[in-house]
JSON list of C-alpha atoms in Angstrom, two decimals:
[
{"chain": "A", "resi": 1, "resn": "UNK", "atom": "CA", "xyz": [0.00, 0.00, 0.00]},
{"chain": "A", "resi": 2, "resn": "UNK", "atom": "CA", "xyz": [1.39, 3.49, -1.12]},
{"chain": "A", "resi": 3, "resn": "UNK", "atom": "CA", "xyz": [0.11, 6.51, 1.11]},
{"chain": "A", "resi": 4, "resn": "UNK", "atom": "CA", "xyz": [-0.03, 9.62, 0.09]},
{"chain": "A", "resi": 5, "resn": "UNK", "atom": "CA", "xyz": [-0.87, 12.63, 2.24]},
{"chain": "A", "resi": 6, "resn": "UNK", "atom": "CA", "xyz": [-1.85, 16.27, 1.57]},
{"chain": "A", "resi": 7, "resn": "UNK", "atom": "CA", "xyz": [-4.19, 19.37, 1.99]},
{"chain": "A", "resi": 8, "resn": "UNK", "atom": "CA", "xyz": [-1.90, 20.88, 4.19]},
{"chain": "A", "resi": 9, "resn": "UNK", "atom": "CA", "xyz": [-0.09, 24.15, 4.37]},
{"chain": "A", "resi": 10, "resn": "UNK", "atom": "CA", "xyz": [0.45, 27.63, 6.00]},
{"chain": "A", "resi": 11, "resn": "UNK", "atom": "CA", "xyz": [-3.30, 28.27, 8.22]},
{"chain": "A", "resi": 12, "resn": "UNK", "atom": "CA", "xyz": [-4.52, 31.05, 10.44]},
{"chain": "A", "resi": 13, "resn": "UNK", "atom": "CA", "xyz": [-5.63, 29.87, 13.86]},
{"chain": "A", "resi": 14, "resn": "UNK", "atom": "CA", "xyz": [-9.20, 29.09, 13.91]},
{"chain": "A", "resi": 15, "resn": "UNK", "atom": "CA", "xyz": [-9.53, 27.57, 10.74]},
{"chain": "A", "resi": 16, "resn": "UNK", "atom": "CA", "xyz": [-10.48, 24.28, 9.72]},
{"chain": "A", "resi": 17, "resn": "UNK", "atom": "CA", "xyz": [-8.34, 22.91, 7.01]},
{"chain": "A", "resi": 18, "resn": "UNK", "atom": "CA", "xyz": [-8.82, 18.94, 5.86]},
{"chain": "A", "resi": 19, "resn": "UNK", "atom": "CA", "xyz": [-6.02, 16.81, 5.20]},
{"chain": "A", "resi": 20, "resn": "UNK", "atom": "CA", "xyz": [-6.57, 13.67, 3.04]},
{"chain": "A", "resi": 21, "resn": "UNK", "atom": "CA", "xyz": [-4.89, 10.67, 2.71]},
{"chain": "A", "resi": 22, "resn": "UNK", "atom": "CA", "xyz": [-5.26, 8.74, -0.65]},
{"chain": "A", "resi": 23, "resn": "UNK", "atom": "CA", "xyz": [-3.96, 5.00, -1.55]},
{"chain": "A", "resi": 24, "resn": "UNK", "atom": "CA", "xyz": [-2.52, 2.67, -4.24]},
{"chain": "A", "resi": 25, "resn": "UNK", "atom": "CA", "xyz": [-1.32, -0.23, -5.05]},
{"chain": "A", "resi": 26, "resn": "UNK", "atom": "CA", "xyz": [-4.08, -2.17, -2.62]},
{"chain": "A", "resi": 27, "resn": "UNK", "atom": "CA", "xyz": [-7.63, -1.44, -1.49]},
{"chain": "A", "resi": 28, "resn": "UNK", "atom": "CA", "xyz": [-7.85, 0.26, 1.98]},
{"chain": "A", "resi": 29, "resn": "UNK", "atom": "CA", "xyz": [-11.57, -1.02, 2.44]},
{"chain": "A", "resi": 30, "resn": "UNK", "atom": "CA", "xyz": [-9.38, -3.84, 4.88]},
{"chain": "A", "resi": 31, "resn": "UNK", "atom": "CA", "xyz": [-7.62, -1.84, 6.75]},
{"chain": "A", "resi": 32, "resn": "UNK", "atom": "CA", "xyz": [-7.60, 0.67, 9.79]},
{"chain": "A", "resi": 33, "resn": "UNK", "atom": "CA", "xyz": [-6.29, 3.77, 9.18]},
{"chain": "A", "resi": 34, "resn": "UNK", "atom": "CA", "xyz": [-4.70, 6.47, 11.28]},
{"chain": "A", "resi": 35, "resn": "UNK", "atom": "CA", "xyz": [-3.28, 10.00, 11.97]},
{"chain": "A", "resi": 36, "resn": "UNK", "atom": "CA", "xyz": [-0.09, 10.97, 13.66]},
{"chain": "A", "resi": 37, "resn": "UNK", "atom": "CA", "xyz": [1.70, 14.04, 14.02]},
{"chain": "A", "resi": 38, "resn": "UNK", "atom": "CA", "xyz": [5.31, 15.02, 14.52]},
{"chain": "A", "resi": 39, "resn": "UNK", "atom": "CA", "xyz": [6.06, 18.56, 15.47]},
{"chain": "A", "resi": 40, "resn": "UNK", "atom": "CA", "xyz": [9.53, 20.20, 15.61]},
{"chain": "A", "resi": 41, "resn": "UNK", "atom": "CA", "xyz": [12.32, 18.57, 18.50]},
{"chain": "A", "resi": 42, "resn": "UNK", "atom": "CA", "xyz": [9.01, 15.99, 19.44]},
{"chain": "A", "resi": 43, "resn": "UNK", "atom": "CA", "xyz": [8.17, 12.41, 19.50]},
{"chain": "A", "resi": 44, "resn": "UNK", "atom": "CA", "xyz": [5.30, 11.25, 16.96]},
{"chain": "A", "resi": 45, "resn": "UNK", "atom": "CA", "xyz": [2.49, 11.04, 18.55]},
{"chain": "A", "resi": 46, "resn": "UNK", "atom": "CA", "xyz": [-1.10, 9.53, 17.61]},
{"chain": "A", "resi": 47, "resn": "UNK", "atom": "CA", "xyz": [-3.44, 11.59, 16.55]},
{"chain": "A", "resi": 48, "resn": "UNK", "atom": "CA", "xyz": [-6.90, 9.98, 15.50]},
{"chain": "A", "resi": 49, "resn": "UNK", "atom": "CA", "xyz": [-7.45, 5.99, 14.04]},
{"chain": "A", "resi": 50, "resn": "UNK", "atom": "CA", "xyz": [-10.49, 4.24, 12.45]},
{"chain": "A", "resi": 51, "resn": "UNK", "atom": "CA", "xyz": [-11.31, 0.60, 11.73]},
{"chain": "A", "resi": 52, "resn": "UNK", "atom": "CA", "xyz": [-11.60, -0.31, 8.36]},
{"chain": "A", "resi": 53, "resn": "UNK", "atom": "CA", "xyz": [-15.68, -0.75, 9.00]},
{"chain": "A", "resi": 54, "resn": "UNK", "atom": "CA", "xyz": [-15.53, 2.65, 10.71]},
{"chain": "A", "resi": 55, "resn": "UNK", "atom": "CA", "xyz": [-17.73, 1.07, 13.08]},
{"chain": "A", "resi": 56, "resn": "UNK", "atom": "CA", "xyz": [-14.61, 2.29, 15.77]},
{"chain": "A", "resi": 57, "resn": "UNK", "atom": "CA", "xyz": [-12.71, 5.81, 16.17]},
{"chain": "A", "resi": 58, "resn": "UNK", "atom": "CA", "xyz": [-9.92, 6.97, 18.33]},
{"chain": "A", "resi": 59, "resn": "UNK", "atom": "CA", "xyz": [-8.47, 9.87, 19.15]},
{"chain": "A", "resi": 60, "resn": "UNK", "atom": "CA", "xyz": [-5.95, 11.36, 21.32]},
{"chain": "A", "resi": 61, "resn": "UNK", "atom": "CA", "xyz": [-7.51, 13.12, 24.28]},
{"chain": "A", "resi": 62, "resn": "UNK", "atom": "CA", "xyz": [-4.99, 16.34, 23.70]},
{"chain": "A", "resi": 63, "resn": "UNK", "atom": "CA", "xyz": [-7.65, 16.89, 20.63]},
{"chain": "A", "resi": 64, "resn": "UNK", "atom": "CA", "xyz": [-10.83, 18.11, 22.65]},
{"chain": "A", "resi": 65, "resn": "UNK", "atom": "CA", "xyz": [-12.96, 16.90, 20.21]},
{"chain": "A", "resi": 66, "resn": "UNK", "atom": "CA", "xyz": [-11.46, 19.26, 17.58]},
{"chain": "A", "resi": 67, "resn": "UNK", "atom": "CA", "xyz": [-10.47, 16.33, 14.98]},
{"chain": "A", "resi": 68, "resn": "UNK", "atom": "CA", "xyz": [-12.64, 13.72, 13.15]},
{"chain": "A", "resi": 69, "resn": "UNK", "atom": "CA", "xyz": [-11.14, 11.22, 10.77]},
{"chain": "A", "resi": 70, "resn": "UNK", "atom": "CA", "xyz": [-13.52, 9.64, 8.41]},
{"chain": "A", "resi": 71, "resn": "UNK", "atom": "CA", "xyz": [-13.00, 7.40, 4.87]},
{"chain": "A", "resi": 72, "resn": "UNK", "atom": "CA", "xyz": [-14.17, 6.86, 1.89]},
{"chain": "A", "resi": 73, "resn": "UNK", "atom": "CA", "xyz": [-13.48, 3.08, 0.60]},
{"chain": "A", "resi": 74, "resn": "UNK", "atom": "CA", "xyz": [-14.74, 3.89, -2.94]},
{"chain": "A", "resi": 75, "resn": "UNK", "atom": "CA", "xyz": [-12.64, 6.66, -3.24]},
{"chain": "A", "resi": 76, "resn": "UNK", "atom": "CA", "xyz": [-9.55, 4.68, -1.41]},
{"chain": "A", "resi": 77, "resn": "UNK", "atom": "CA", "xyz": [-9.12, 7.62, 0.80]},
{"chain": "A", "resi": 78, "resn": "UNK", "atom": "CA", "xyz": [-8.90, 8.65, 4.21]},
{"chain": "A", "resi": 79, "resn": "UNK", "atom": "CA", "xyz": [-9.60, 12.12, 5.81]},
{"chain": "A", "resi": 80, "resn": "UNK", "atom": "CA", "xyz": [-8.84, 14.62, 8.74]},
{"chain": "A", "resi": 81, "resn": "UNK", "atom": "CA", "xyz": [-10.93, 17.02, 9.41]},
{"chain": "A", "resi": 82, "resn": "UNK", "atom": "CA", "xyz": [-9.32, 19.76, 12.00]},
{"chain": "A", "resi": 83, "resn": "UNK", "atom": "CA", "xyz": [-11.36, 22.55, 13.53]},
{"chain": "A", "resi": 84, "resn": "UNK", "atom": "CA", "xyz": [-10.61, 25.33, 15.82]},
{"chain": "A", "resi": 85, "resn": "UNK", "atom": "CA", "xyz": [-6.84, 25.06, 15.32]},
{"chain": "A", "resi": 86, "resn": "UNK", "atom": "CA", "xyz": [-3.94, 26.21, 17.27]},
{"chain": "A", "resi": 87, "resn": "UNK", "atom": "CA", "xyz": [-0.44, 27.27, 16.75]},
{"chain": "A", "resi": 88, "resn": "UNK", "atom": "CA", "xyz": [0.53, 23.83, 18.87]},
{"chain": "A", "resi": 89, "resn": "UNK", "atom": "CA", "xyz": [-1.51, 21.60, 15.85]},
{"chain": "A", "resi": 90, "resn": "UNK", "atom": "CA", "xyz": [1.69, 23.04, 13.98]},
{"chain": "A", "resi": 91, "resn": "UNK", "atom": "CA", "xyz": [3.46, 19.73, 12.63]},
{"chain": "A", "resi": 92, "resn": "UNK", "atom": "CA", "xyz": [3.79, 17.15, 9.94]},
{"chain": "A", "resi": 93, "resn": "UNK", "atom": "CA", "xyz": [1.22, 14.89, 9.86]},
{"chain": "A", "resi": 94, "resn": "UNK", "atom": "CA", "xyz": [1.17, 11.64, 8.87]},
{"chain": "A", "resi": 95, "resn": "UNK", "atom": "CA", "xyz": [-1.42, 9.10, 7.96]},
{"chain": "A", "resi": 96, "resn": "UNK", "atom": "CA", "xyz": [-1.03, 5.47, 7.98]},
{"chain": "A", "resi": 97, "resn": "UNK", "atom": "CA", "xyz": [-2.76, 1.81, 7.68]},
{"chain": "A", "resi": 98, "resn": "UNK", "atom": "CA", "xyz": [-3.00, -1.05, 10.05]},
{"chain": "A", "resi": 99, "resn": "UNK", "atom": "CA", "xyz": [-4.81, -4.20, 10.76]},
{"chain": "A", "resi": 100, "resn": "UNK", "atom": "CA", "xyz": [-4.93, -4.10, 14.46]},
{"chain": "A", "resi": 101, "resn": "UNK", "atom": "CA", "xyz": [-5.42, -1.85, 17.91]},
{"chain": "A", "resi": 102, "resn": "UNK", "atom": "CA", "xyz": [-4.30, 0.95, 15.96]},
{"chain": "A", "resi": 103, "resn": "UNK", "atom": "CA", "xyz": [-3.07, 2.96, 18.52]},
{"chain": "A", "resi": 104, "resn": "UNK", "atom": "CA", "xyz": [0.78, 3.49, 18.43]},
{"chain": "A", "resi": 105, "resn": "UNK", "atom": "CA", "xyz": [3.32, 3.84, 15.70]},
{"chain": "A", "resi": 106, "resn": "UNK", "atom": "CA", "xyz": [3.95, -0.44, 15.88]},
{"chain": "A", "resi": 107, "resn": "UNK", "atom": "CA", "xyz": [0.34, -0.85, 14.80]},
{"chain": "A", "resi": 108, "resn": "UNK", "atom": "CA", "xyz": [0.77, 0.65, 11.79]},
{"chain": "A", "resi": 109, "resn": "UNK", "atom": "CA", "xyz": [2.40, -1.09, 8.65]},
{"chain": "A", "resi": 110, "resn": "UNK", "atom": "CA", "xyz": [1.95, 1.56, 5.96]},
{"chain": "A", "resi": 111, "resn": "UNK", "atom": "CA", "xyz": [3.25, 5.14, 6.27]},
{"chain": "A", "resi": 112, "resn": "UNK", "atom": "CA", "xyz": [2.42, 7.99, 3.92]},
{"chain": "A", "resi": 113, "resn": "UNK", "atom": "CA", "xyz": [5.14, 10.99, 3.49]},
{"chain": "A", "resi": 114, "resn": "UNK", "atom": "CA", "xyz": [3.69, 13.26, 5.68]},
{"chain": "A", "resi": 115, "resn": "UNK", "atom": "CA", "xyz": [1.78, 16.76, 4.90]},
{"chain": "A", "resi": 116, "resn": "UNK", "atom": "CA", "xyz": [3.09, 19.99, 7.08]},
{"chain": "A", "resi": 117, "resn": "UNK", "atom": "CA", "xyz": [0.10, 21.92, 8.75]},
{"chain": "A", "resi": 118, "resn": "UNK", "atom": "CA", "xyz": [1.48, 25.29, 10.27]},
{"chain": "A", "resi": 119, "resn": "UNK", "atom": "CA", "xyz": [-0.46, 27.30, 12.51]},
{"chain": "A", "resi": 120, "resn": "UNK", "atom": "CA", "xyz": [0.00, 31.01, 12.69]},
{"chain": "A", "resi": 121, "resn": "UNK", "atom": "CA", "xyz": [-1.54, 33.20, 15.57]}
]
């Protein structure tokens, strides 16, 4: 499976930009898919996941509900939608596919390149 990640780019704070995630080289109606962010000096960290029935959804608490991740299996893609964001959502994100827990980087098999989302005030 090939990722491929984008929609991102400079944003004010406050707005809602949505960041897509498209696939090739194998349907992504099997697996889960995910969203995790590195920002500058940090660790990766999750972001939001969803099972590949989208019957499940995670997300990372830090989020307050400003994130939802949703897919489209006929279109092969996977999306983040961000609302309300902040100069701290500044940082490559990354989306990625995985069969189980989907909850930490080891879960994951697939990585896209990443997209960088920056935040100014």
């Amino acid at each position: 499976v090939q990722l491929q990640a984008s929609g991102g780019g400079l944003v004010q704070a406050g707005g809602s930009p949505r960041l897509s995630c498209s696939a090739s080289g194998r349907t992504l109606s099997t697996y889960g898919l995910g969203w995790f962010r590195q920002a500058p000096g940090k660790e990766r960290e999750f972001v939001a996941a969803m099972s590949w029935s989208g019957t499940n959804r995670y997300y990372s608490e830090s989020l307050e509900g400003r994130f939802t991740i949703s897919r489209d299996n006929d279109k092969n893609t996977a999306y983040l939608q961000m609302n309300s964001l902040k100069p701290e959502d500044t940082a490559v994100y990354y989306c990625a596919a995985g069969r189980f827990r989907l909850r930490f980087r080891d879960d994951f098999d697939y990585w896209g390149q990443g997209t960088q989302v920056t935040v100014s005030s």
